[in-house]
Amino acid sequence: MACGSGLTPILSILESLSDAQLSSQHLLYSVSHEPEAPFKNRLQTLANKGLNLLILESSSQGRIKNDTLEAWLSEIQIESAYACGPSGLSQHIHDLFIERSQRLGHATPKFFTESFGFANASASSDVTLSFKDANGRLIMSKQKNGTLLENAEKTGLNPVYGCRAGICHQCIAQKKSGRVRNLKTNQISDAGKEDIQLCICVAETDLELTINERTVQ
Ligand code: FES
């Protein structure tokens, strides 16, 4: 499994395999926008040699779900799973595979992950987050450990995101009030209105912000 730029090491591994070995490999590649997915020609070459390839567009389909795994893998037993991508997604994939192996009565696969981003970002639980979606619906929650993006997802919201690592700026939200800490720079913001990146910020004070939600098909 690879997400975004996490494809590069996985691609190297797959390209080192023989055609016979490739035919028993499965690659799920989660990318923000499928038409812009890098290395598509190389992936197609691998698929032509027998790789079971699934490209998932996160901007329209959201996070990888159990249903996606079932439709793609059926009841195939997975011995080893490799995941490379943002820390939150690698953990999510790990949890899905544990659940799947238990449900199907399979041995737990060996799991190898390489992550980037801000795993377990510590954040004050004394602040209240007020998320407003594009329709004006207000959802309030106490902040938990993790970025504002992860906190928004825990409330059931479905914010737009891409890299989850502060690179692509797709997770921009409009802060109305409150101070945030940027996990990349450790800088604390002013308390007024500004655009912030949900995936690299935690709240330092009570926070009001409007998020952009993705449309899941
Ligand atoms: S998701 Fe890419 S910068 Fe936040």
mmCIF file of C-alpha atoms and ligand atoms in Angstrom:
data_model
loop_
_atom_site.group_PDB
_atom_site.id
_atom_site.type_symbol
_atom_site.label_atom_id
_atom_site.label_comp_id
_atom_site.label_asym_id
_atom_site.label_seq_id
_atom_site.Cartn_x
_atom_site.Cartn_y
_atom_site.Cartn_z
ATOM 1 C CA MET A 1 0.000 0.000 0.000
ATOM 2 C CA ALA A 2 1.321 3.407 -0.872
ATOM 3 C CA CYS A 3 -0.060 6.883 -0.370
ATOM 4 C CA GLY A 4 1.119 9.889 -2.366
ATOM 5 C CA SER A 5 4.896 10.184 -2.480
ATOM 6 C CA GLY A 6 5.075 7.018 -0.372
ATOM 7 C CA LEU A 7 4.886 5.189 -3.688
ATOM 8 C CA THR A 8 8.584 5.633 -4.481
ATOM 9 C CA PRO A 9 10.095 2.968 -2.163
ATOM 10 C CA ILE A 10 7.254 0.544 -2.896
ATOM 11 C CA LEU A 11 7.801 1.026 -6.624
ATOM 12 C CA SER A 12 11.499 0.223 -6.239
ATOM 13 C CA ILE A 13 10.683 -2.986 -4.397
ATOM 14 C CA LEU A 14 8.151 -4.083 -7.012
ATOM 15 C CA GLU A 15 10.443 -3.302 -9.938
ATOM 16 C CA SER A 16 13.122 -5.527 -8.425
ATOM 17 C CA LEU A 17 10.830 -8.581 -8.583
ATOM 18 C CA SER A 18 10.620 -11.161 -11.339
ATOM 19 C CA ASP A 19 7.415 -11.486 -13.376
ATOM 20 C CA ALA A 20 6.611 -14.702 -11.504
ATOM 21 C CA GLN A 21 6.979 -12.940 -8.156
ATOM 22 C CA LEU A 22 4.945 -9.939 -9.338
ATOM 23 C CA SER A 23 1.953 -12.076 -10.156
ATOM 24 C CA SER A 24 1.381 -12.749 -6.457
ATOM 25 C CA GLN A 25 1.725 -9.084 -5.429
ATOM 26 C CA HIS A 26 -1.044 -6.554 -4.843
ATOM 27 C CA LEU A 27 -0.553 -2.799 -4.786
ATOM 28 C CA LEU A 28 -3.121 -0.327 -3.557
ATOM 29 C CA TYR A 29 -2.005 3.192 -4.410
ATOM 30 C CA SER A 30 -3.946 6.034 -2.803
ATOM 31 C CA VAL A 31 -3.438 9.309 -4.598
ATOM 32 C CA SER A 32 -5.178 12.644 -4.268
ATOM 33 C CA HIS A 33 -6.167 13.064 -7.941
ATOM 34 C CA GLU A 34 -5.899 10.015 -10.168
ATOM 35 C CA PRO A 35 -5.201 11.924 -13.438
ATOM 36 C CA GLU A 36 -2.138 13.493 -11.803
ATOM 37 C CA ALA A 37 -0.817 10.263 -10.266
ATOM 38 C CA PRO A 38 2.955 10.051 -10.837
ATOM 39 C CA PHE A 39 4.667 6.995 -12.318
ATOM 40 C CA LYS A 40 1.497 5.769 -14.015
ATOM 41 C CA ASN A 41 3.425 4.327 -16.963
ATOM 42 C CA ARG A 42 5.714 2.362 -14.663
ATOM 43 C CA LEU A 43 2.742 1.127 -12.657
ATOM 44 C CA GLN A 44 0.978 0.046 -15.827
ATOM 45 C CA THR A 45 4.096 -1.861 -16.914
ATOM 46 C CA LEU A 46 4.059 -3.708 -13.591
ATOM 47 C CA ALA A 47 0.332 -4.400 -13.956
ATOM 48 C CA ASN A 48 0.952 -5.817 -17.438
ATOM 49 C CA LYS A 49 3.466 -8.198 -15.870
ATOM 50 C CA GLY A 50 0.907 -9.491 -13.384
ATOM 51 C CA LEU A 51 0.767 -7.011 -10.499
ATOM 52 C CA ASN A 52 -2.753 -6.678 -9.081
ATOM 53 C CA LEU A 53 -2.981 -2.859 -9.107
ATOM 54 C CA LEU A 54 -5.697 -0.679 -7.627
ATOM 55 C CA ILE A 55 -5.447 3.106 -7.740
ATOM 56 C CA LEU A 56 -7.733 4.844 -5.261
ATOM 57 C CA GLU A 57 -8.473 8.551 -5.655
ATOM 58 C CA SER A 58 -8.684 9.983 -2.140
ATOM 59 C CA SER A 59 -10.185 13.313 -3.257
ATOM 60 C CA SER A 60 -13.351 11.568 -4.440
ATOM 61 C CA GLN A 61 -13.321 8.246 -2.569
ATOM 62 C CA GLY A 62 -11.925 9.266 0.812
ATOM 63 C CA ARG A 63 -9.901 6.935 3.000
ATOM 64 C CA ILE A 64 -9.369 3.262 2.259
ATOM 65 C CA LYS A 65 -12.246 1.263 3.722
ATOM 66 C CA ASN A 66 -12.980 -2.378 4.506
ATOM 67 C CA ASP A 67 -15.304 -2.594 1.507
ATOM 68 C CA THR A 68 -12.510 -1.483 -0.791
ATOM 69 C CA LEU A 69 -10.216 -4.215 0.510
ATOM 70 C CA GLU A 70 -12.906 -6.868 0.157
ATOM 71 C CA ALA A 71 -13.766 -5.931 -3.418
ATOM 72 C CA TRP A 72 -10.099 -5.853 -4.359
ATOM 73 C CA LEU A 73 -8.633 -8.824 -2.478
ATOM 74 C CA SER A 74 -11.666 -11.022 -1.908
ATOM 75 C CA GLU A 75 -10.473 -13.647 0.618
ATOM 76 C CA ILE A 76 -6.844 -13.831 -0.500
ATOM 77 C CA GLN A 77 -4.560 -14.457 2.461
ATOM 78 C CA ILE A 78 -1.885 -11.792 2.827
ATOM 79 C CA GLU A 79 1.407 -12.941 4.361
ATOM 80 C CA SER A 80 3.267 -9.632 4.468
ATOM 81 C CA ALA A 81 2.028 -6.075 4.057
ATOM 82 C CA TYR A 82 4.150 -3.029 3.331
ATOM 83 C CA ALA A 83 2.748 0.478 3.736
ATOM 84 C CA CYS A 84 4.401 3.784 3.024
ATOM 85 C CA GLY A 85 2.635 7.119 3.461
ATOM 86 C CA PRO A 86 1.536 9.684 6.028
ATOM 87 C CA SER A 87 1.618 8.377 9.593
ATOM 88 C CA GLY A 88 -2.141 8.493 10.174
ATOM 89 C CA LEU A 89 -2.874 6.548 7.005
ATOM 90 C CA SER A 90 -0.221 3.905 7.675
ATOM 91 C CA GLN A 91 -1.803 3.241 11.065
ATOM 92 C CA HIS A 92 -5.256 3.170 9.477
ATOM 93 C CA ILE A 93 -4.137 0.574 6.921
ATOM 94 C CA HIS A 94 -2.472 -1.496 9.626
ATOM 95 C CA ASP A 95 -5.732 -1.525 11.631
ATOM 96 C CA LEU A 96 -7.759 -2.521 8.558
ATOM 97 C CA PHE A 97 -5.476 -5.483 7.876
ATOM 98 C CA ILE A 98 -5.568 -6.700 11.473
ATOM 99 C CA GLU A 99 -9.359 -6.543 11.415
ATOM 100 C CA ARG A 100 -9.513 -8.288 8.031
ATOM 101 C CA SER A 101 -7.240 -11.169 9.062
ATOM 102 C CA GLN A 102 -9.279 -11.733 12.237
ATOM 103 C CA ARG A 103 -12.555 -11.664 10.318
ATOM 104 C CA LEU A 104 -11.327 -14.169 7.731
ATOM 105 C CA GLY A 105 -9.560 -16.408 10.250
ATOM 106 C CA HIS A 106 -6.160 -15.773 8.652
ATOM 107 C CA ALA A 107 -2.845 -15.450 10.451
ATOM 108 C CA THR A 108 -1.954 -11.819 11.115
ATOM 109 C CA PRO A 109 0.249 -10.571 8.269
ATOM 110 C CA LYS A 110 3.757 -9.361 8.964
ATOM 111 C CA PHE A 111 3.511 -5.614 8.721
ATOM 112 C CA PHE A 112 6.201 -3.172 7.597
ATOM 113 C CA THR A 113 5.538 0.572 7.563
ATOM 114 C CA GLU A 114 7.418 3.676 6.626
ATOM 115 C CA SER A 115 5.660 6.872 7.654
ATOM 116 C CA PHE A 116 6.057 10.576 7.358
ATOM 117 C CA GLY A 117 4.140 13.408 8.978
ATOM 118 C CA PHE A 118 3.320 14.061 12.609
ATOM 119 C CA ALA A 119 2.445 10.849 14.415
ATOM 120 C CA ASN A 120 0.757 11.313 17.768
ATOM 121 C CA ALA A 121 1.117 15.100 17.772
ATOM 122 C CA SER A 122 0.515 16.056 21.389
ATOM 123 C CA ALA A 123 -2.140 18.696 21.869
ATOM 124 C CA SER A 124 -3.874 20.315 24.810
ATOM 125 C CA SER A 125 -7.165 18.696 25.795
ATOM 126 C CA ASP A 126 -8.263 21.887 27.548
ATOM 127 C CA VAL A 127 -9.357 23.607 24.379
ATOM 128 C CA THR A 128 -12.605 23.351 22.466
ATOM 129 C CA LEU A 129 -12.598 23.013 18.711
ATOM 130 C CA SER A 130 -15.542 24.484 16.813
ATOM 131 C CA PHE A 131 -15.595 23.204 13.259
ATOM 132 C CA LYS A 132 -18.025 24.732 10.798
ATOM 133 C CA ASP A 133 -18.612 22.978 7.493
ATOM 134 C CA ALA A 134 -19.446 24.693 4.207
ATOM 135 C CA ASN A 135 -23.183 24.449 5.006
ATOM 136 C CA GLY A 136 -22.726 26.287 8.287
ATOM 137 C CA ARG A 137 -23.209 23.149 10.421
ATOM 138 C CA LEU A 138 -21.292 23.538 13.691
ATOM 139 C CA ILE A 139 -19.515 20.596 15.356
ATOM 140 C CA MET A 140 -17.764 21.124 18.671
ATOM 141 C CA SER A 141 -15.358 18.785 20.434
ATOM 142 C CA LYS A 142 -12.576 18.802 22.976
ATOM 143 C CA GLN A 143 -9.194 18.570 21.293
ATOM 144 C CA LYS A 144 -7.507 15.145 21.406
ATOM 145 C CA ASN A 145 -3.922 14.248 20.553
ATOM 146 C CA GLY A 146 -3.290 14.558 16.833
ATOM 147 C CA THR A 147 -3.451 17.317 14.285
ATOM 148 C CA LEU A 148 -6.504 19.439 13.588
ATOM 149 C CA LEU A 149 -7.062 17.321 10.493
ATOM 150 C CA GLU A 150 -7.191 14.155 12.606
ATOM 151 C CA ASN A 151 -9.397 15.877 15.181
ATOM 152 C CA ALA A 152 -11.833 16.971 12.479
ATOM 153 C CA GLU A 153 -11.949 13.412 11.096
ATOM 154 C CA LYS A 154 -12.626 12.028 14.581
ATOM 155 C CA THR A 155 -15.787 14.148 14.746
ATOM 156 C CA GLY A 156 -17.037 12.529 11.531
ATOM 157 C CA LEU A 157 -16.157 15.430 9.275
ATOM 158 C CA ASN A 158 -14.470 14.658 5.979
ATOM 159 C CA PRO A 159 -11.983 17.476 5.297
ATOM 160 C CA VAL A 160 -10.169 17.801 2.006
ATOM 161 C CA TYR A 161 -6.536 16.708 2.298
ATOM 162 C CA GLY A 162 -3.700 15.521 0.102
ATOM 163 C CA CYS A 163 -0.232 14.813 1.502
ATOM 164 C CA ARG A 164 -1.048 15.133 5.242
ATOM 165 C CA ALA A 165 2.502 16.408 5.635
ATOM 166 C CA GLY A 166 2.296 20.170 5.087
ATOM 167 C CA ILE A 167 3.325 20.085 1.447
ATOM 168 C CA CYS A 168 0.297 20.320 -0.842
ATOM 169 C CA HIS A 169 -1.858 22.934 0.952
ATOM 170 C CA GLN A 170 -5.067 21.077 0.103
ATOM 171 C CA CYS A 171 -6.141 20.966 3.745
ATOM 172 C CA ILE A 172 -6.373 24.748 4.092
ATOM 173 C CA ALA A 173 -9.126 25.856 6.484
ATOM 174 C CA GLN A 174 -10.306 29.313 7.442
ATOM 175 C CA LYS A 175 -9.574 30.121 11.077
ATOM 176 C CA LYS A 176 -11.985 32.672 12.509
ATOM 177 C CA SER A 177 -10.465 32.939 15.978
ATOM 178 C CA GLY A 178 -7.986 31.214 18.276
ATOM 179 C CA ARG A 179 -4.292 30.406 18.247
ATOM 180 C CA VAL A 180 -2.710 27.381 16.582
ATOM 181 C CA ARG A 181 0.777 25.886 16.778
ATOM 182 C CA ASN A 182 2.469 24.948 13.531
ATOM 183 C CA LEU A 183 4.119 21.549 14.128
ATOM 184 C CA LYS A 184 6.734 22.161 11.455
ATOM 185 C CA THR A 185 7.980 25.486 12.796
ATOM 186 C CA ASN A 186 6.636 25.352 16.362
ATOM 187 C CA GLN A 187 5.381 28.919 15.804
ATOM 188 C CA ILE A 188 2.164 30.005 17.500
ATOM 189 C CA SER A 189 -0.209 32.051 15.388
ATOM 190 C CA ASP A 190 -2.064 35.267 16.112
ATOM 191 C CA ALA A 191 -5.598 34.912 17.410
ATOM 192 C CA GLY A 192 -7.337 36.484 14.415
ATOM 193 C CA LYS A 193 -8.631 35.352 11.039
ATOM 194 C CA GLU A 194 -6.252 33.513 8.725
ATOM 195 C CA ASP A 195 -5.926 30.414 6.569
ATOM 196 C CA ILE A 196 -4.224 27.448 8.268
ATOM 197 C CA GLN A 197 -3.115 23.973 7.198
ATOM 198 C CA LEU A 198 -5.088 21.439 9.218
ATOM 199 C CA CYS A 199 -2.533 18.652 8.803
ATOM 200 C CA ILE A 200 0.333 20.476 10.506
ATOM 201 C CA CYS A 201 -1.461 22.457 13.221
ATOM 202 C CA VAL A 202 -2.797 21.846 16.708
ATOM 203 C CA ALA A 203 -4.891 24.309 18.706
ATOM 204 C CA GLU A 204 -3.314 26.236 21.564
ATOM 205 C CA THR A 205 -6.570 27.971 22.555
ATOM 206 C CA ASP A 206 -10.257 27.491 21.815
ATOM 207 C CA LEU A 207 -10.608 27.602 18.077
ATOM 208 C CA GLU A 208 -13.290 28.444 15.534
ATOM 209 C CA LEU A 209 -12.712 27.443 11.957
ATOM 210 C CA THR A 210 -14.475 26.614 8.727
ATOM 211 C CA ILE A 211 -13.286 23.524 6.920
ATOM 212 C CA ASN A 212 -13.628 22.479 3.303
ATOM 213 C CA GLU A 213 -15.168 19.026 3.101
ATOM 214 C CA ARG A 214 -14.575 16.580 0.280
ATOM 215 C CA THR A 215 -17.465 15.183 -1.715
ATOM 216 C CA VAL A 216 -17.357 11.402 -1.313
ATOM 217 C CA GLN A 217 -18.964 9.527 -4.231
HETATM 218 S S1 FES B 1 -2.845 17.782 3.357
HETATM 219 FE FE1 FES B 1 -1.160 18.536 2.208
HETATM 220 S S2 FES B 1 -0.629 20.323 3.328
HETATM 221 FE FE2 FES B 1 -2.172 19.436 4.535
#
